[in-house]
Amino acid sequence: MNSGVDSAPAVELIHGRFEEFYTANWERIYRALAVMLRNPDLAAEATDEAMTRAFQRWAVIRSYDNPTGWVYRVALNWARSRLRRHSREYSGDGTDSAYEPVLPEPEVHRAIAALPDHHREVVVLRYLLDWSEGDIAAALGVPAGTVKSRLNRALSRLREELEP
């Protein structure tokens, strides 16, 4: 039942595009997750898991408006599920002495890590992944006004924490 058409170049092209996506986005997603989860080891595992799943479904995922958003959400959901199952395995509090902040300014990293989850998440998505408020709203399943409000409150709190 061979049609005489070689599908290998098409597969190579799809996988090549995934490789470009992976190279351009792995570090960004990892950093966002490390800040969000306050655990770089779990963030790396989650990013790898989500990228593996994206690779397996790349023919579909590449057509999404925001494939990076899909990978981020899959990684975050995977990590949260893992945390629920193995709560003692991951401290997730960001206070481990071996824990190195993933942001270049440790005081900024600590201030963001201290935010409540729903505030930290909008800051991470807006400034580390450079998503629009609309993309954030769609990913979180909340109205755009909620994203704006959370972002405003988070930034106000960060200003209070970081001003001399």
JSON list of C-alpha atoms in Angstrom, two decimals:
[
{"chain": "A", "resi": 1, "resn": "MET", "atom": "CA", "xyz": [0.00, 0.00, 0.00]},
{"chain": "A", "resi": 2, "resn": "ASN", "atom": "CA", "xyz": [2.91, 2.33, -0.60]},
{"chain": "A", "resi": 3, "resn": "SER", "atom": "CA", "xyz": [1.72, 5.36, -2.54]},
{"chain": "A", "resi": 4, "resn": "GLY", "atom": "CA", "xyz": [5.21, 6.01, -3.79]},
{"chain": "A", "resi": 5, "resn": "VAL", "atom": "CA", "xyz": [5.43, 9.19, -1.68]},
{"chain": "A", "resi": 6, "resn": "ASP", "atom": "CA", "xyz": [8.20, 9.27, 0.85]},
{"chain": "A", "resi": 7, "resn": "SER", "atom": "CA", "xyz": [6.90, 10.76, 4.11]},
{"chain": "A", "resi": 8, "resn": "ALA", "atom": "CA", "xyz": [10.35, 10.90, 5.74]},
{"chain": "A", "resi": 9, "resn": "PRO", "atom": "CA", "xyz": [11.07, 14.49, 4.61]},
{"chain": "A", "resi": 10, "resn": "ALA", "atom": "CA", "xyz": [7.71, 15.64, 6.01]},
{"chain": "A", "resi": 11, "resn": "VAL", "atom": "CA", "xyz": [8.44, 13.96, 9.34]},
{"chain": "A", "resi": 12, "resn": "GLU", "atom": "CA", "xyz": [11.91, 15.49, 9.40]},
{"chain": "A", "resi": 13, "resn": "LEU", "atom": "CA", "xyz": [10.44, 18.93, 8.68]},
{"chain": "A", "resi": 14, "resn": "ILE", "atom": "CA", "xyz": [7.89, 18.60, 11.51]},
{"chain": "A", "resi": 15, "resn": "HIS", "atom": "CA", "xyz": [10.54, 17.38, 13.93]},
{"chain": "A", "resi": 16, "resn": "GLY", "atom": "CA", "xyz": [12.92, 20.10, 12.78]},
{"chain": "A", "resi": 17, "resn": "ARG", "atom": "CA", "xyz": [10.30, 22.72, 13.57]},
{"chain": "A", "resi": 18, "resn": "PHE", "atom": "CA", "xyz": [9.79, 21.15, 16.98]},
{"chain": "A", "resi": 19, "resn": "GLU", "atom": "CA", "xyz": [13.53, 21.34, 17.56]},
{"chain": "A", "resi": 20, "resn": "GLU", "atom": "CA", "xyz": [13.40, 25.08, 16.78]},
{"chain": "A", "resi": 21, "resn": "PHE", "atom": "CA", "xyz": [10.46, 25.48, 19.15]},
{"chain": "A", "resi": 22, "resn": "TYR", "atom": "CA", "xyz": [12.26, 23.51, 21.87]},
{"chain": "A", "resi": 23, "resn": "THR", "atom": "CA", "xyz": [15.46, 25.51, 21.51]},
{"chain": "A", "resi": 24, "resn": "ALA", "atom": "CA", "xyz": [13.63, 28.83, 21.57]},
{"chain": "A", "resi": 25, "resn": "ASN", "atom": "CA", "xyz": [11.33, 28.02, 24.49]},
{"chain": "A", "resi": 26, "resn": "TRP", "atom": "CA", "xyz": [12.74, 25.43, 26.89]},
{"chain": "A", "resi": 27, "resn": "GLU", "atom": "CA", "xyz": [14.74, 27.91, 28.98]},
{"chain": "A", "resi": 28, "resn": "ARG", "atom": "CA", "xyz": [11.90, 30.46, 29.12]},
{"chain": "A", "resi": 29, "resn": "ILE", "atom": "CA", "xyz": [9.35, 27.88, 30.23]},
{"chain": "A", "resi": 30, "resn": "TYR", "atom": "CA", "xyz": [11.77, 26.39, 32.76]},
{"chain": "A", "resi": 31, "resn": "ARG", "atom": "CA", "xyz": [12.54, 29.79, 34.30]},
{"chain": "A", "resi": 32, "resn": "ALA", "atom": "CA", "xyz": [8.86, 30.69, 34.50]},
{"chain": "A", "resi": 33, "resn": "LEU", "atom": "CA", "xyz": [8.06, 27.37, 36.17]},
{"chain": "A", "resi": 34, "resn": "ALA", "atom": "CA", "xyz": [11.02, 27.62, 38.54]},
{"chain": "A", "resi": 35, "resn": "VAL", "atom": "CA", "xyz": [9.73, 30.97, 39.76]},
{"chain": "A", "resi": 36, "resn": "MET", "atom": "CA", "xyz": [6.13, 29.81, 39.84]},
{"chain": "A", "resi": 37, "resn": "LEU", "atom": "CA", "xyz": [6.84, 26.52, 41.63]},
{"chain": "A", "resi": 38, "resn": "ARG", "atom": "CA", "xyz": [9.77, 27.85, 43.70]},
{"chain": "A", "resi": 39, "resn": "ASN", "atom": "CA", "xyz": [11.60, 24.66, 42.88]},
{"chain": "A", "resi": 40, "resn": "PRO", "atom": "CA", "xyz": [14.06, 24.50, 39.97]},
{"chain": "A", "resi": 41, "resn": "ASP", "atom": "CA", "xyz": [14.42, 20.71, 40.01]},
{"chain": "A", "resi": 42, "resn": "LEU", "atom": "CA", "xyz": [10.69, 20.16, 39.73]},
{"chain": "A", "resi": 43, "resn": "ALA", "atom": "CA", "xyz": [10.51, 22.90, 37.09]},
{"chain": "A", "resi": 44, "resn": "ALA", "atom": "CA", "xyz": [13.14, 21.14, 34.96]},
{"chain": "A", "resi": 45, "resn": "GLU", "atom": "CA", "xyz": [11.32, 17.79, 35.27]},
{"chain": "A", "resi": 46, "resn": "ALA", "atom": "CA", "xyz": [7.99, 19.41, 34.42]},
{"chain": "A", "resi": 47, "resn": "THR", "atom": "CA", "xyz": [9.42, 21.26, 31.43]},
{"chain": "A", "resi": 48, "resn": "ASP", "atom": "CA", "xyz": [10.97, 18.07, 30.10]},
{"chain": "A", "resi": 49, "resn": "GLU", "atom": "CA", "xyz": [7.74, 16.14, 30.60]},
{"chain": "A", "resi": 50, "resn": "ALA", "atom": "CA", "xyz": [5.65, 18.78, 28.84]},
{"chain": "A", "resi": 51, "resn": "MET", "atom": "CA", "xyz": [8.12, 19.09, 25.97]},
{"chain": "A", "resi": 52, "resn": "THR", "atom": "CA", "xyz": [8.03, 15.32, 25.52]},
{"chain": "A", "resi": 53, "resn": "ARG", "atom": "CA", "xyz": [4.25, 15.43, 25.34]},
{"chain": "A", "resi": 54, "resn": "ALA", "atom": "CA", "xyz": [4.41, 18.35, 22.91]},
{"chain": "A", "resi": 55, "resn": "PHE", "atom": "CA", "xyz": [6.83, 16.42, 20.69]},
{"chain": "A", "resi": 56, "resn": "GLN", "atom": "CA", "xyz": [4.47, 13.45, 20.60]},
{"chain": "A", "resi": 57, "resn": "ARG", "atom": "CA", "xyz": [1.59, 15.70, 19.49]},
{"chain": "A", "resi": 58, "resn": "TRP", "atom": "CA", "xyz": [3.56, 18.32, 17.58]},
{"chain": "A", "resi": 59, "resn": "ALA", "atom": "CA", "xyz": [1.60, 17.93, 14.34]},
{"chain": "A", "resi": 60, "resn": "VAL", "atom": "CA", "xyz": [-1.44, 19.32, 16.21]},
{"chain": "A", "resi": 61, "resn": "ILE", "atom": "CA", "xyz": [0.16, 21.56, 18.83]},
{"chain": "A", "resi": 62, "resn": "ARG", "atom": "CA", "xyz": [2.19, 23.54, 16.31]},
{"chain": "A", "resi": 63, "resn": "SER", "atom": "CA", "xyz": [-1.08, 24.89, 14.90]},
{"chain": "A", "resi": 64, "resn": "TYR", "atom": "CA", "xyz": [-2.20, 26.32, 18.25]},
{"chain": "A", "resi": 65, "resn": "ASP", "atom": "CA", "xyz": [-2.23, 30.10, 18.69]},
{"chain": "A", "resi": 66, "resn": "ASN", "atom": "CA", "xyz": [0.13, 29.72, 21.65]},
{"chain": "A", "resi": 67, "resn": "PRO", "atom": "CA", "xyz": [2.00, 26.39, 21.70]},
{"chain": "A", "resi": 68, "resn": "THR", "atom": "CA", "xyz": [4.25, 27.79, 24.43]},
{"chain": "A", "resi": 69, "resn": "GLY", "atom": "CA", "xyz": [1.15, 28.32, 26.53]},
{"chain": "A", "resi": 70, "resn": "TRP", "atom": "CA", "xyz": [0.10, 24.72, 26.01]},
{"chain": "A", "resi": 71, "resn": "VAL", "atom": "CA", "xyz": [3.52, 23.46, 27.11]},
{"chain": "A", "resi": 72, "resn": "TYR", "atom": "CA", "xyz": [3.57, 25.76, 30.14]},
{"chain": "A", "resi": 73, "resn": "ARG", "atom": "CA", "xyz": [0.08, 24.68, 31.29]},
{"chain": "A", "resi": 74, "resn": "VAL", "atom": "CA", "xyz": [0.87, 20.98, 30.78]},
{"chain": "A", "resi": 75, "resn": "ALA", "atom": "CA", "xyz": [4.11, 21.39, 32.73]},
{"chain": "A", "resi": 76, "resn": "LEU", "atom": "CA", "xyz": [2.45, 23.31, 35.56]},
{"chain": "A", "resi": 77, "resn": "ASN", "atom": "CA", "xyz": [-0.41, 20.82, 35.82]},
{"chain": "A", "resi": 78, "resn": "TRP", "atom": "CA", "xyz": [2.04, 17.91, 35.78]},
{"chain": "A", "resi": 79, "resn": "ALA", "atom": "CA", "xyz": [4.15, 19.55, 38.51]},
{"chain": "A", "resi": 80, "resn": "ARG", "atom": "CA", "xyz": [1.16, 20.33, 40.71]},
{"chain": "A", "resi": 81, "resn": "SER", "atom": "CA", "xyz": [-0.06, 16.76, 40.35]},
{"chain": "A", "resi": 82, "resn": "ARG", "atom": "CA", "xyz": [3.37, 15.49, 41.27]},
{"chain": "A", "resi": 83, "resn": "LEU", "atom": "CA", "xyz": [3.48, 17.80, 44.29]},
{"chain": "A", "resi": 84, "resn": "ARG", "atom": "CA", "xyz": [0.15, 16.45, 45.51]},
{"chain": "A", "resi": 85, "resn": "ARG", "atom": "CA", "xyz": [1.39, 12.87, 45.23]},
{"chain": "A", "resi": 86, "resn": "HIS", "atom": "CA", "xyz": [4.88, 13.47, 46.59]},
{"chain": "A", "resi": 87, "resn": "SER", "atom": "CA", "xyz": [4.51, 16.45, 48.92]},
{"chain": "A", "resi": 88, "resn": "ARG", "atom": "CA", "xyz": [7.50, 15.45, 51.05]},
{"chain": "A", "resi": 89, "resn": "GLU", "atom": "CA", "xyz": [9.80, 14.90, 48.09]},
{"chain": "A", "resi": 90, "resn": "TYR", "atom": "CA", "xyz": [9.70, 18.56, 47.02]},
{"chain": "A", "resi": 91, "resn": "SER", "atom": "CA", "xyz": [9.88, 21.33, 49.57]},
{"chain": "A", "resi": 92, "resn": "GLY", "atom": "CA", "xyz": [8.79, 24.01, 47.09]},
{"chain": "A", "resi": 93, "resn": "ASP", "atom": "CA", "xyz": [9.40, 26.80, 49.60]},
{"chain": "A", "resi": 94, "resn": "GLY", "atom": "CA", "xyz": [12.43, 28.32, 47.88]},
{"chain": "A", "resi": 95, "resn": "THR", "atom": "CA", "xyz": [14.41, 28.39, 51.13]},
{"chain": "A", "resi": 96, "resn": "ASP", "atom": "CA", "xyz": [16.73, 25.46, 50.49]},
{"chain": "A", "resi": 97, "resn": "SER", "atom": "CA", "xyz": [20.31, 26.67, 50.84]},
{"chain": "A", "resi": 98, "resn": "ALA", "atom": "CA", "xyz": [21.24, 24.86, 47.61]},
{"chain": "A", "resi": 99, "resn": "TYR", "atom": "CA", "xyz": [18.46, 26.65, 45.77]},
{"chain": "A", "resi": 100, "resn": "GLU", "atom": "CA", "xyz": [19.77, 29.22, 43.32]},
{"chain": "A", "resi": 101, "resn": "PRO", "atom": "CA", "xyz": [17.34, 31.85, 42.04]},
{"chain": "A", "resi": 102, "resn": "VAL", "atom": "CA", "xyz": [16.69, 31.63, 38.31]},
{"chain": "A", "resi": 103, "resn": "LEU", "atom": "CA", "xyz": [16.35, 35.41, 37.97]},
{"chain": "A", "resi": 104, "resn": "PRO", "atom": "CA", "xyz": [19.52, 37.50, 37.74]},
{"chain": "A", "resi": 105, "resn": "GLU", "atom": "CA", "xyz": [18.61, 39.66, 40.74]},
{"chain": "A", "resi": 106, "resn": "PRO", "atom": "CA", "xyz": [18.08, 37.51, 43.84]},
{"chain": "A", "resi": 107, "resn": "GLU", "atom": "CA", "xyz": [16.05, 40.15, 45.69]},
{"chain": "A", "resi": 108, "resn": "VAL", "atom": "CA", "xyz": [13.60, 40.37, 42.77]},
{"chain": "A", "resi": 109, "resn": "HIS", "atom": "CA", "xyz": [13.41, 36.58, 42.66]},
{"chain": "A", "resi": 110, "resn": "ARG", "atom": "CA", "xyz": [12.67, 36.42, 46.41]},
{"chain": "A", "resi": 111, "resn": "ALA", "atom": "CA", "xyz": [10.01, 39.15, 46.16]},
{"chain": "A", "resi": 112, "resn": "ILE", "atom": "CA", "xyz": [8.24, 37.38, 43.30]},
{"chain": "A", "resi": 113, "resn": "ALA", "atom": "CA", "xyz": [8.51, 34.01, 45.08]},
{"chain": "A", "resi": 114, "resn": "ALA", "atom": "CA", "xyz": [6.82, 35.56, 48.14]},
{"chain": "A", "resi": 115, "resn": "LEU", "atom": "CA", "xyz": [3.73, 36.59, 46.16]},
{"chain": "A", "resi": 116, "resn": "PRO", "atom": "CA", "xyz": [0.55, 34.52, 46.50]},
{"chain": "A", "resi": 117, "resn": "ASP", "atom": "CA", "xyz": [0.28, 31.91, 43.73]},
{"chain": "A", "resi": 118, "resn": "HIS", "atom": "CA", "xyz": [-2.38, 33.73, 41.71]},
{"chain": "A", "resi": 119, "resn": "HIS", "atom": "CA", "xyz": [-0.33, 36.96, 41.71]},
{"chain": "A", "resi": 120, "resn": "ARG", "atom": "CA", "xyz": [2.98, 35.21, 41.07]},
{"chain": "A", "resi": 121, "resn": "GLU", "atom": "CA", "xyz": [1.48, 33.34, 38.14]},
{"chain": "A", "resi": 122, "resn": "VAL", "atom": "CA", "xyz": [0.34, 36.48, 36.27]},
{"chain": "A", "resi": 123, "resn": "VAL", "atom": "CA", "xyz": [3.73, 38.15, 36.85]},
{"chain": "A", "resi": 124, "resn": "VAL", "atom": "CA", "xyz": [5.54, 35.05, 35.58]},
{"chain": "A", "resi": 125, "resn": "LEU", "atom": "CA", "xyz": [3.36, 34.73, 32.50]},
{"chain": "A", "resi": 126, "resn": "ARG", "atom": "CA", "xyz": [3.46, 38.44, 31.67]},
{"chain": "A", "resi": 127, "resn": "TYR", "atom": "CA", "xyz": [7.13, 39.19, 32.27]},
{"chain": "A", "resi": 128, "resn": "LEU", "atom": "CA", "xyz": [8.99, 35.90, 31.95]},
{"chain": "A", "resi": 129, "resn": "LEU", "atom": "CA", "xyz": [6.98, 34.42, 29.09]},
{"chain": "A", "resi": 130, "resn": "ASP", "atom": "CA", "xyz": [5.98, 37.81, 27.63]},
{"chain": "A", "resi": 131, "resn": "TRP", "atom": "CA", "xyz": [2.34, 36.83, 27.19]},
{"chain": "A", "resi": 132, "resn": "SER", "atom": "CA", "xyz": [-0.37, 39.39, 26.58]},
{"chain": "A", "resi": 133, "resn": "GLU", "atom": "CA", "xyz": [-3.10, 39.85, 29.17]},
{"chain": "A", "resi": 134, "resn": "GLY", "atom": "CA", "xyz": [-5.47, 38.13, 26.74]},
{"chain": "A", "resi": 135, "resn": "ASP", "atom": "CA", "xyz": [-3.18, 35.09, 26.45]},
{"chain": "A", "resi": 136, "resn": "ILE", "atom": "CA", "xyz": [-2.91, 34.93, 30.24]},
{"chain": "A", "resi": 137, "resn": "ALA", "atom": "CA", "xyz": [-6.68, 35.19, 30.66]},
{"chain": "A", "resi": 138, "resn": "ALA", "atom": "CA", "xyz": [-7.23, 32.40, 28.13]},
{"chain": "A", "resi": 139, "resn": "ALA", "atom": "CA", "xyz": [-4.60, 30.14, 29.73]},
{"chain": "A", "resi": 140, "resn": "LEU", "atom": "CA", "xyz": [-5.94, 30.65, 33.24]},
{"chain": "A", "resi": 141, "resn": "GLY", "atom": "CA", "xyz": [-9.60, 30.59, 32.26]},
{"chain": "A", "resi": 142, "resn": "VAL", "atom": "CA", "xyz": [-10.33, 33.94, 33.90]},
{"chain": "A", "resi": 143, "resn": "PRO", "atom": "CA", "xyz": [-11.58, 37.26, 32.50]},
{"chain": "A", "resi": 144, "resn": "ALA", "atom": "CA", "xyz": [-8.98, 39.75, 31.22]},
{"chain": "A", "resi": 145, "resn": "GLY", "atom": "CA", "xyz": [-10.08, 42.15, 33.97]},
{"chain": "A", "resi": 146, "resn": "THR", "atom": "CA", "xyz": [-9.08, 39.60, 36.58]},
{"chain": "A", "resi": 147, "resn": "VAL", "atom": "CA", "xyz": [-5.63, 39.32, 35.00]},
{"chain": "A", "resi": 148, "resn": "LYS", "atom": "CA", "xyz": [-5.24, 43.13, 35.02]},
{"chain": "A", "resi": 149, "resn": "SER", "atom": "CA", "xyz": [-6.35, 43.32, 38.64]},
{"chain": "A", "resi": 150, "resn": "ARG", "atom": "CA", "xyz": [-4.01, 40.54, 39.77]},
{"chain": "A", "resi": 151, "resn": "LEU", "atom": "CA", "xyz": [-1.13, 42.02, 37.85]},
{"chain": "A", "resi": 152, "resn": "ASN", "atom": "CA", "xyz": [-1.75, 45.47, 39.30]},
{"chain": "A", "resi": 153, "resn": "ARG", "atom": "CA", "xyz": [-1.88, 44.13, 42.86]},
{"chain": "A", "resi": 154, "resn": "ALA", "atom": "CA", "xyz": [1.22, 42.01, 42.33]},
{"chain": "A", "resi": 155, "resn": "LEU", "atom": "CA", "xyz": [3.22, 44.90, 40.90]},
{"chain": "A", "resi": 156, "resn": "SER", "atom": "CA", "xyz": [2.13, 47.17, 43.76]},
{"chain": "A", "resi": 157, "resn": "ARG", "atom": "CA", "xyz": [3.30, 44.58, 46.26]},
{"chain": "A", "resi": 158, "resn": "LEU", "atom": "CA", "xyz": [6.60, 44.15, 44.43]},
{"chain": "A", "resi": 159, "resn": "ARG", "atom": "CA", "xyz": [7.17, 47.91, 44.42]},
{"chain": "A", "resi": 160, "resn": "GLU", "atom": "CA", "xyz": [6.59, 47.99, 48.19]},
{"chain": "A", "resi": 161, "resn": "GLU", "atom": "CA", "xyz": [9.02, 45.10, 48.71]},
{"chain": "A", "resi": 162, "resn": "LEU", "atom": "CA", "xyz": [11.74, 46.34, 46.41]},
{"chain": "A", "resi": 163, "resn": "GLU", "atom": "CA", "xyz": [11.79, 50.09, 47.01]},
{"chain": "A", "resi": 164, "resn": "PRO", "atom": "CA", "xyz": [14.57, 51.18, 49.36]}
]
